[in-house]
């Protein structure tokens, strides 16, 4: 997701200001006339539950259920965070936790995987984007809440959990056993292949921009200043902090818009541009490829869209997830908050990626993965989520645009394995950088 934070002090000040401003009688009358009957229904249901339900029901449970119901009626990404949820979110963007390393969402009562974190226990066990988790330790979880499922999947490091997965293209469910580990939030990794640097960003937690800058410096040192190409790998990155998506994009742009957002009111509209006080394009003159896939969502799509629209990089892989909305975290108290969708974001050229996602310049399937071949390139994306926001900017493109042409795409996983290729998309990007003149890549237009 792409998150923005409203400071608690500001939120408290706003609440205080509202409380201190007396409402006019006319204003209250208008509110009562408009909402009174609906609130009466809500109160009537509450009273019936309290007096007639088969067992006593805690008020906190009813109120939280009512709040969650309101938010669930809006879109899949708005939610109420109680003390536990709020702390979990802080942990995911700032610290570490014991668990599996999965980004999940709720889709019509089922828990669906957005993406496993690269190198996590879930990733090593073969859990993939688009999988549905139907059972945990043999117990059906359909119809429960996302919080309940996440709580069950987290736990002390070293303990084992069993997941039952449903995967499109498979007739039988998949059973996996995973040992929980401490999931350290190390979102940036790097390596050198020949004279090509590869920077992998698995999530947009705190300090991603500075860590990516440090990774690039180490790559330059490793190659002795003879860097001939750069690959930014955003595959399976479910997003995170909006400011870190802007910071990462800014590293490779001298100037221009990175992303803009538009909301219901003018106060929600904002444009983020490359800052003149930063070093500018740290890889200036070096051809660049960005790898994306169906698990690249939100903040990842901001970076990919910015570098594509500014003609700074060639995008390879497969169409991204298609989450083009911004969630603002609004603290309610010291330990509770509202995560509310407040705006849509747009690439520098004005494209909305909501539903449709980002198209790669060169569509490259991950044919080294036999499961993806069985799924016939059909992935689950934002447009498959129940209640997703509709893209108000329509185009005449087919949403299933991941067409394949290159004869190399016909190779089988077995043939690739025999050649020592376990990541075909990365291999293809390296081959492209090695065989294409830097000027041709740098000047490529959409």
Short mmCIF file of C-alpha atoms in Angstrom, two decimals:
data_model
loop_
_atom_site.label_atom_id
_atom_site.label_comp_id
_atom_site.label_asym_id
_atom_site.label_seq_id
_atom_site.Cartn_x
_atom_site.Cartn_y
_atom_site.Cartn_z
CA UNK A 1 0.00 0.00 0.00
CA UNK A 2 0.95 3.64 -0.26
CA UNK A 3 0.68 5.13 3.22
CA UNK A 4 0.64 8.70 4.46
CA UNK A 5 0.71 9.55 8.14
CA UNK A 6 -1.23 12.30 9.89
CA UNK A 7 0.69 13.16 13.10
CA UNK A 8 -1.19 12.37 16.31
CA UNK A 9 -0.67 15.93 17.58
CA UNK A 10 -2.39 17.31 14.48
CA UNK A 11 -5.21 14.79 14.75
CA UNK A 12 -5.71 15.62 18.43
CA UNK A 13 -5.69 19.33 17.65
CA UNK A 14 -8.32 18.84 14.98
CA UNK A 15 -10.52 16.87 17.38
CA UNK A 16 -10.08 19.52 20.07
CA UNK A 17 -10.88 22.30 17.64
CA UNK A 18 -14.07 20.60 16.58
CA UNK A 19 -15.07 20.02 20.19
CA UNK A 20 -14.52 23.69 21.06
CA UNK A 21 -16.51 25.09 18.15
CA UNK A 22 -20.21 25.15 19.04
CA UNK A 23 -22.42 23.73 16.32
CA UNK A 24 -25.28 25.86 15.12
CA UNK A 25 -28.82 24.69 15.74
CA UNK A 26 -29.50 24.76 12.02
CA UNK A 27 -26.42 22.62 11.36
CA UNK A 28 -27.42 20.03 13.94
CA UNK A 29 -30.94 19.94 12.56
CA UNK A 30 -29.60 19.33 9.07
CA UNK A 31 -27.39 16.48 10.30
CA UNK A 32 -30.26 14.94 12.28
CA UNK A 33 -32.60 15.15 9.30
CA UNK A 34 -30.08 13.51 7.04
CA UNK A 35 -28.65 10.79 9.29
CA UNK A 36 -31.17 10.34 12.12
CA UNK A 37 -33.16 7.47 10.56
CA UNK A 38 -30.00 5.54 9.64
CA UNK A 39 -28.48 5.93 13.11
CA UNK A 40 -31.80 4.82 14.56
CA UNK A 41 -31.50 1.58 12.60
CA UNK A 42 -27.98 1.05 13.87
CA UNK A 43 -29.05 1.69 17.46
CA UNK A 44 -32.04 -0.62 17.11
CA UNK A 45 -29.83 -3.49 15.89
CA UNK A 46 -27.37 -2.84 18.73
CA UNK A 47 -30.16 -2.95 21.34
CA UNK A 48 -31.67 -6.15 19.89
CA UNK A 49 -28.27 -7.85 19.99
CA UNK A 50 -27.64 -6.74 23.56
CA UNK A 51 -31.05 -7.95 24.81
CA UNK A 52 -31.76 -11.00 22.64
CA UNK A 53 -28.53 -12.63 21.40
CA UNK A 54 -28.01 -16.17 22.67
CA UNK A 55 -24.95 -15.11 24.70
CA UNK A 56 -23.88 -11.82 26.29
CA UNK A 57 -21.90 -9.70 23.84
CA UNK A 58 -19.14 -7.27 24.79
CA UNK A 59 -19.74 -3.65 23.74
CA UNK A 60 -16.21 -3.33 22.33
CA UNK A 61 -16.84 -6.27 20.02
CA UNK A 62 -20.06 -4.76 18.70
CA UNK A 63 -18.63 -1.29 18.19
CA UNK A 64 -15.52 -2.60 16.44
CA UNK A 65 -17.71 -4.80 14.25
CA UNK A 66 -19.86 -1.83 13.28
CA UNK A 67 -16.79 0.26 12.44
CA UNK A 68 -15.23 -2.54 10.41
CA UNK A 69 -18.49 -3.05 8.57
CA UNK A 70 -18.63 0.61 7.55
CA UNK A 71 -15.05 0.58 6.31
CA UNK A 72 -15.39 -2.76 4.53
CA UNK A 73 -18.28 -1.25 2.54
CA UNK A 74 -15.88 1.35 1.10
CA UNK A 75 -12.93 -0.50 -0.43
CA UNK A 76 -10.53 -3.36 0.41
CA UNK A 77 -7.84 -1.07 1.86
CA UNK A 78 -9.68 1.07 4.41
CA UNK A 79 -9.72 -0.32 7.94
CA UNK A 80 -9.83 0.42 11.65
CA UNK A 81 -6.68 -0.30 13.62
CA UNK A 82 -7.06 -1.14 17.28
CA UNK A 83 -4.05 -1.10 19.61
CA UNK A 84 -2.78 -4.45 18.33
CA UNK A 85 -3.30 -3.61 14.65
CA UNK A 86 -1.70 -0.18 15.06
CA UNK A 87 1.38 -1.72 16.67
CA UNK A 88 1.54 -4.38 13.93
CA UNK A 89 1.53 -1.68 11.27
CA UNK A 90 4.29 0.22 13.04
CA UNK A 91 6.29 -3.00 13.22
CA UNK A 92 5.83 -3.73 9.52
CA UNK A 93 7.12 -0.31 8.52
CA UNK A 94 9.77 0.14 11.20
CA UNK A 95 10.92 -3.05 12.92
CA UNK A 96 10.83 -6.84 12.89
CA UNK A 97 8.39 -9.57 13.89
CA UNK A 98 8.08 -13.32 14.22
CA UNK A 99 6.11 -14.77 11.34
CA UNK A 100 6.07 -16.06 7.79
CA UNK A 101 6.76 -12.96 5.67
CA UNK A 102 3.45 -12.64 3.83
CA UNK A 103 1.47 -9.66 2.60
CA UNK A 104 -2.19 -10.69 2.56
CA UNK A 105 -5.62 -9.18 2.00
CA UNK A 106 -9.21 -10.26 2.49
CA UNK A 107 -11.14 -11.05 -0.68
CA UNK A 108 -14.83 -11.87 -0.25
CA UNK A 109 -14.26 -13.76 2.99
CA UNK A 110 -11.05 -15.49 1.86
CA UNK A 111 -7.44 -14.66 2.75
CA UNK A 112 -5.46 -14.00 -0.41
CA UNK A 113 -1.71 -13.56 -0.77
CA UNK A 114 -0.60 -10.30 -2.38
CA UNK A 115 3.06 -11.31 -2.25
CA UNK A 116 5.53 -13.20 -0.05
CA UNK A 117 8.53 -11.19 1.12
CA UNK A 118 11.63 -12.20 -0.81
CA UNK A 119 13.79 -14.59 1.17
CA UNK A 120 11.11 -15.12 3.83
CA UNK A 121 9.98 -18.54 5.14
CA UNK A 122 6.80 -18.25 3.05
CA UNK A 123 8.83 -17.47 -0.07
CA UNK A 124 11.14 -20.42 0.56
CA UNK A 125 8.12 -22.71 1.07
CA UNK A 126 6.75 -21.79 -2.36
CA UNK A 127 3.81 -19.58 -1.40
CA UNK A 128 2.98 -17.35 -4.38
CA UNK A 129 1.08 -14.17 -5.16
CA UNK A 130 -2.59 -14.97 -5.81
CA UNK A 131 -2.70 -18.04 -3.56
CA UNK A 132 -5.74 -18.36 -1.30
CA UNK A 133 -5.08 -19.58 2.23
CA UNK A 134 -8.03 -21.82 3.10
CA UNK A 135 -6.82 -23.63 6.25
CA UNK A 136 -4.31 -22.91 9.02
CA UNK A 137 -3.14 -26.02 10.90
CA UNK A 138 -6.02 -27.91 9.30
CA UNK A 139 -8.68 -25.48 10.49
CA UNK A 140 -10.88 -23.73 7.91
CA UNK A 141 -10.45 -19.94 8.13
CA UNK A 142 -12.94 -18.89 5.45
CA UNK A 143 -15.39 -16.32 6.77
CA UNK A 144 -13.14 -15.15 9.60
CA UNK A 145 -11.43 -11.79 9.80
CA UNK A 146 -8.07 -10.88 8.34
CA UNK A 147 -6.82 -9.97 11.83
CA UNK A 148 -7.64 -13.44 13.10
CA UNK A 149 -5.77 -15.08 10.22
CA UNK A 150 -2.73 -12.83 10.64
CA UNK A 151 -2.65 -13.50 14.39
CA UNK A 152 -2.60 -17.24 13.74
CA UNK A 153 0.19 -16.97 11.19
CA UNK A 154 2.43 -14.91 13.45
CA UNK A 155 4.13 -16.54 16.39
CA UNK A 156 7.41 -17.33 18.12
CA UNK A 157 10.39 -18.00 15.83
CA UNK A 158 11.15 -21.68 15.44
CA UNK A 159 7.54 -22.82 15.68
CA UNK A 160 5.89 -24.55 12.73
CA UNK A 161 2.60 -23.80 11.01
CA UNK A 162 0.72 -25.68 8.27
CA UNK A 163 -1.08 -23.80 5.51
CA UNK A 164 -3.50 -25.18 2.95
CA UNK A 165 -3.43 -23.19 -0.29
CA UNK A 166 -5.72 -23.01 -3.28
CA UNK A 167 -3.88 -21.99 -6.44
CA UNK A 168 -5.44 -21.23 -9.81
CA UNK A 169 -4.36 -23.86 -12.33
CA UNK A 170 -4.06 -26.58 -9.69
CA UNK A 171 -6.83 -29.12 -9.21
CA UNK A 172 -5.72 -30.16 -5.73
CA UNK A 173 -4.99 -27.99 -2.69
CA UNK A 174 -1.36 -27.45 -1.75
CA UNK A 175 -0.14 -28.25 1.74
CA UNK A 176 2.94 -26.44 3.04
CA UNK A 177 4.66 -26.49 6.42
CA UNK A 178 6.54 -23.35 7.34
CA UNK A 179 8.81 -22.61 10.29
CA UNK A 180 8.34 -19.10 11.60
CA UNK A 181 11.37 -16.84 11.71
CA UNK A 182 12.16 -13.32 12.80
CA UNK A 183 11.25 -11.27 9.74
CA UNK A 184 13.85 -8.55 9.73
CA UNK A 185 12.81 -5.62 7.62
CA UNK A 186 15.79 -5.39 5.32
CA UNK A 187 13.96 -4.19 2.24
CA UNK A 188 17.00 -3.42 0.08
CA UNK A 189 19.43 -6.01 -1.22
CA UNK A 190 22.00 -5.82 -4.00
CA UNK A 191 24.38 -7.89 -6.08
CA UNK A 192 26.57 -7.56 -9.16
CA UNK A 193 26.23 -9.71 -12.28
CA UNK A 194 29.23 -9.03 -14.50
CA UNK A 195 29.27 -5.25 -14.66
CA UNK A 196 25.53 -4.92 -14.10
CA UNK A 197 24.21 -3.94 -10.70
CA UNK A 198 20.97 -5.41 -9.34
CA UNK A 199 19.13 -3.58 -6.54
CA UNK A 200 16.15 -5.50 -5.13
CA UNK A 201 13.56 -3.65 -3.06
CA UNK A 202 11.11 -5.99 -1.32
CA UNK A 203 8.99 -3.39 0.52
CA UNK A 204 8.79 0.35 1.14
CA UNK A 205 9.49 0.53 4.86
CA UNK A 206 11.47 3.29 6.53
CA UNK A 207 14.80 4.42 5.02
CA UNK A 208 14.45 2.61 1.68
CA UNK A 209 15.70 5.66 -0.23
CA UNK A 210 18.91 5.98 1.80
CA UNK A 211 19.51 2.21 1.77
CA UNK A 212 19.13 2.10 -2.02
CA UNK A 213 21.63 4.97 -2.33
CA UNK A 214 24.09 3.05 -0.15
CA UNK A 215 23.53 -0.10 -2.24
CA UNK A 216 24.33 1.82 -5.43
CA UNK A 217 27.55 3.17 -3.91
CA UNK A 218 28.62 -0.35 -2.99
CA UNK A 219 27.80 -1.60 -6.49
CA UNK A 220 29.95 1.16 -8.02
CA UNK A 221 32.80 0.25 -5.69
CA UNK A 222 32.45 -3.47 -6.50
CA UNK A 223 32.56 -2.80 -10.26
CA UNK A 224 35.46 -0.39 -9.95
CA UNK A 225 33.44 2.38 -11.60
CA UNK A 226 32.84 0.25 -14.70
CA UNK A 227 29.10 -0.15 -14.19
CA UNK A 228 27.42 -0.83 -17.56
CA UNK A 229 23.81 -1.28 -16.47
CA UNK A 230 21.45 -1.21 -13.50
CA UNK A 231 18.41 -3.37 -12.71
CA UNK A 232 15.87 -2.23 -10.11
CA UNK A 233 13.89 -5.30 -9.06
CA UNK A 234 10.42 -4.44 -7.68
CA UNK A 235 8.82 -7.84 -8.27
CA UNK A 236 6.63 -9.04 -5.43
CA UNK A 237 6.92 -5.69 -3.64
CA UNK A 238 3.48 -4.94 -2.13
CA UNK A 239 4.24 -1.28 -1.41
CA UNK A 240 4.46 0.67 1.82
CA UNK A 241 5.38 4.25 2.66
CA UNK A 242 4.60 6.86 0.01
CA UNK A 243 7.52 9.09 0.97
CA UNK A 244 9.96 6.22 0.43
CA UNK A 245 8.56 5.55 -3.05
CA UNK A 246 9.18 9.22 -3.82
CA UNK A 247 12.68 9.03 -2.31
CA UNK A 248 13.63 5.98 -4.38
CA UNK A 249 12.32 7.53 -7.61
CA UNK A 250 14.18 10.75 -6.83
CA UNK A 251 17.51 8.90 -6.82
CA UNK A 252 17.23 8.30 -10.57
CA UNK A 253 15.61 11.54 -11.74
CA UNK A 254 17.13 14.99 -12.19
CA UNK A 255 13.83 16.83 -12.30
CA UNK A 256 10.14 16.51 -13.08
CA UNK A 257 7.04 15.06 -11.46
CA UNK A 258 7.30 11.71 -9.68
CA UNK A 259 3.66 11.21 -8.70
CA UNK A 260 0.57 13.29 -8.04
CA UNK A 261 -2.49 12.51 -5.98
CA UNK A 262 -6.04 13.78 -6.21
CA UNK A 263 -8.69 13.32 -3.59
CA UNK A 264 -12.20 14.43 -2.82
CA UNK A 265 -11.14 17.90 -1.70
CA UNK A 266 -8.44 20.27 -2.93
CA UNK A 267 -6.57 19.81 0.37
CA UNK A 268 -6.00 16.18 -0.61
CA UNK A 269 -4.34 17.12 -3.91
CA UNK A 270 -0.56 17.05 -3.96
CA UNK A 271 2.30 16.73 -6.42
CA UNK A 272 5.66 15.20 -5.59
CA UNK A 273 8.61 16.14 -7.79
CA UNK A 274 12.30 15.30 -7.99
CA UNK A 275 14.13 17.58 -5.57
CA UNK A 276 16.86 19.83 -6.93
CA UNK A 277 18.80 19.60 -3.65
CA UNK A 278 19.39 15.83 -4.03
CA UNK A 279 22.40 14.52 -5.98
CA UNK A 280 20.24 14.23 -9.10
CA UNK A 281 20.29 11.00 -11.10
CA UNK A 282 22.88 8.94 -9.23
CA UNK A 283 23.16 6.57 -12.22
CA UNK A 284 23.19 9.24 -14.92
CA UNK A 285 24.17 7.80 -18.30
CA UNK A 286 23.79 4.20 -17.15
CA UNK A 287 20.99 2.22 -18.86
CA UNK A 288 18.39 1.01 -16.43
CA UNK A 289 15.76 -1.76 -16.35
CA UNK A 290 12.95 -2.01 -13.79
CA UNK A 291 11.48 -5.47 -13.19
CA UNK A 292 7.80 -5.68 -12.18
CA UNK A 293 5.20 -8.41 -11.92
CA UNK A 294 1.68 -9.03 -10.66
CA UNK A 295 2.90 -8.70 -7.06
CA UNK A 296 4.31 -5.19 -7.60
CA UNK A 297 1.72 -2.94 -6.00
CA UNK A 298 1.04 0.62 -4.91
CA UNK A 299 4.35 2.28 -3.94
CA UNK A 300 6.14 -0.05 -6.40
CA UNK A 301 3.83 1.16 -9.14
CA UNK A 302 4.59 4.77 -8.23
CA UNK A 303 8.31 4.16 -8.82
CA UNK A 304 7.77 2.11 -11.98
CA UNK A 305 5.33 4.65 -13.43
CA UNK A 306 7.62 7.59 -12.68
CA UNK A 307 10.71 6.03 -14.26
CA UNK A 308 8.71 4.84 -17.25
CA UNK A 309 6.94 8.15 -17.92
CA UNK A 310 10.18 10.10 -17.49
CA UNK A 311 11.84 7.71 -19.97
CA UNK A 312 14.54 6.93 -17.44
CA UNK A 313 14.13 3.15 -17.44
CA UNK A 314 12.74 0.29 -19.49
CA UNK A 315 10.12 -1.76 -17.65
CA UNK A 316 10.23 -5.54 -18.04
CA UNK A 317 8.20 -8.38 -16.62
CA UNK A 318 4.43 -8.48 -16.33
CA UNK A 319 1.63 -6.06 -15.66
CA UNK A 320 1.61 -4.84 -12.09
CA UNK A 321 -1.09 -5.31 -9.43
CA UNK A 322 -3.05 -2.12 -10.13
CA UNK A 323 -3.49 -0.46 -6.74
CA UNK A 324 -3.66 3.25 -7.49
CA UNK A 325 -4.99 4.58 -4.17
CA UNK A 326 -3.41 6.32 -1.20
CA UNK A 327 -4.31 5.40 2.37
CA UNK A 328 -3.87 8.04 5.07
CA UNK A 329 -3.21 6.81 8.58
CA UNK A 330 -5.25 8.98 10.92
CA UNK A 331 -4.57 8.39 14.64
CA UNK A 332 -7.73 8.47 16.75
CA UNK A 333 -6.08 7.96 20.13
CA UNK A 334 -2.55 7.11 21.28
CA UNK A 335 -2.98 3.51 20.22
CA UNK A 336 -5.81 3.38 17.65
CA UNK A 337 -6.09 4.75 14.14
CA UNK A 338 -8.14 4.86 10.99
CA UNK A 339 -6.53 3.76 7.73
CA UNK A 340 -8.68 5.50 5.14
CA UNK A 341 -8.44 5.76 1.37
CA UNK A 342 -8.20 9.50 0.75
CA UNK A 343 -6.85 9.89 -2.79
CA UNK A 344 -5.94 8.27 -6.06
CA UNK A 345 -2.43 8.68 -7.40
CA UNK A 346 -1.30 9.36 -10.96
CA UNK A 347 1.92 8.89 -12.89
CA UNK A 348 3.72 11.95 -14.34
CA UNK A 349 1.79 11.63 -17.61
CA UNK A 350 -1.53 11.58 -15.74
CA UNK A 351 -2.18 7.85 -15.89
CA UNK A 352 -4.13 6.19 -13.11
CA UNK A 353 -2.92 2.67 -12.43
CA UNK A 354 -6.06 1.76 -10.45
CA UNK A 355 -7.40 -1.57 -11.76
CA UNK A 356 -5.25 -1.61 -14.90
CA UNK A 357 -1.78 -1.50 -13.36
CA UNK A 358 1.48 -0.55 -15.07
CA UNK A 359 2.27 -2.21 -18.39
CA UNK A 360 5.90 -3.23 -18.94
CA UNK A 361 7.61 -1.93 -22.07
CA UNK A 362 8.74 -5.49 -22.71
CA UNK A 363 6.41 -8.23 -21.43
CA UNK A 364 8.51 -11.11 -20.10
CA UNK A 365 6.84 -14.12 -18.42
CA UNK A 366 8.51 -15.92 -15.54
CA UNK A 367 8.74 -19.19 -17.44
CA UNK A 368 11.28 -20.61 -15.00
CA UNK A 369 8.32 -21.08 -12.61
CA UNK A 370 6.23 -24.11 -13.68
CA UNK A 371 3.25 -23.00 -11.58
CA UNK A 372 3.02 -19.69 -13.44
CA UNK A 373 3.06 -21.56 -16.74
CA UNK A 374 0.13 -23.70 -15.56
CA UNK A 375 -1.76 -20.59 -14.55
CA UNK A 376 -1.52 -19.41 -18.16
CA UNK A 377 -0.36 -15.92 -17.12
CA UNK A 378 -3.67 -15.27 -15.32
CA UNK A 379 -2.94 -13.49 -12.05
CA UNK A 380 -5.03 -11.98 -9.30
CA UNK A 381 -4.80 -8.22 -9.11
CA UNK A 382 -6.57 -5.21 -7.61
CA UNK A 383 -9.34 -5.49 -10.20
CA UNK A 384 -10.22 -8.93 -8.77
CA UNK A 385 -10.78 -7.61 -5.24
CA UNK A 386 -14.37 -7.20 -4.20
CA UNK A 387 -15.31 -3.53 -3.72
CA UNK A 388 -12.18 -2.11 -5.35
CA UNK A 389 -12.16 1.51 -6.50
CA UNK A 390 -13.11 2.00 -10.13
CA UNK A 391 -10.59 3.69 -12.39
CA UNK A 392 -12.29 6.90 -13.42
CA UNK A 393 -9.85 7.34 -16.33
CA UNK A 394 -10.69 4.65 -18.85
CA UNK A 395 -8.68 3.69 -21.89
CA UNK A 396 -9.32 1.32 -24.75
CA UNK A 397 -6.55 -1.11 -23.87
CA UNK A 398 -7.20 -4.73 -23.17
CA UNK A 399 -6.55 -5.38 -19.46
CA UNK A 400 -4.93 -8.70 -20.32
CA UNK A 401 -1.95 -7.29 -22.19
CA UNK A 402 0.84 -9.62 -21.14
CA UNK A 403 1.43 -11.04 -24.60
CA UNK A 404 4.58 -13.02 -25.37
CA UNK A 405 6.48 -13.03 -28.66
CA UNK A 406 10.19 -13.78 -28.08
CA UNK A 407 11.05 -17.39 -29.07
CA UNK A 408 13.01 -17.71 -25.81
CA UNK A 409 9.67 -17.59 -24.00
CA UNK A 410 8.92 -21.08 -25.33
CA UNK A 411 11.71 -22.67 -23.29
CA UNK A 412 10.55 -25.05 -20.57
CA UNK A 413 11.50 -24.81 -16.89
CA UNK A 414 13.52 -27.98 -17.35
CA UNK A 415 15.48 -26.48 -20.25
CA UNK A 416 16.16 -23.34 -18.24
CA UNK A 417 17.30 -25.36 -15.24
CA UNK A 418 19.72 -27.29 -17.46
CA UNK A 419 21.23 -23.94 -18.49
CA UNK A 420 21.51 -22.85 -14.86
CA UNK A 421 18.72 -20.25 -15.19
CA UNK A 422 16.45 -20.14 -12.14
CA UNK A 423 15.08 -16.61 -12.69
CA UNK A 424 14.21 -16.10 -16.34
CA UNK A 425 13.00 -12.50 -16.00
CA UNK A 426 16.27 -11.40 -14.37
CA UNK A 427 18.23 -13.41 -16.95
CA UNK A 428 16.31 -11.69 -19.78
CA UNK A 429 16.99 -8.26 -18.31
CA UNK A 430 20.71 -9.01 -18.00
CA UNK A 431 20.79 -10.30 -21.58
CA UNK A 432 19.02 -7.18 -22.82
CA UNK A 433 21.44 -4.85 -21.06
CA UNK A 434 24.35 -6.84 -22.45
CA UNK A 435 23.13 -6.88 -26.07
CA UNK A 436 21.50 -3.46 -26.44
CA UNK A 437 23.34 -0.20 -26.96
CA UNK A 438 23.00 2.02 -23.86
CA UNK A 439 21.72 4.88 -26.03
CA UNK A 440 18.88 2.72 -27.34
CA UNK A 441 17.73 1.77 -23.85
CA UNK A 442 18.08 5.25 -22.40
CA UNK A 443 16.06 6.82 -25.21
CA UNK A 444 13.32 4.21 -25.39
CA UNK A 445 9.82 5.68 -25.59
CA UNK A 446 6.59 3.98 -24.60
#
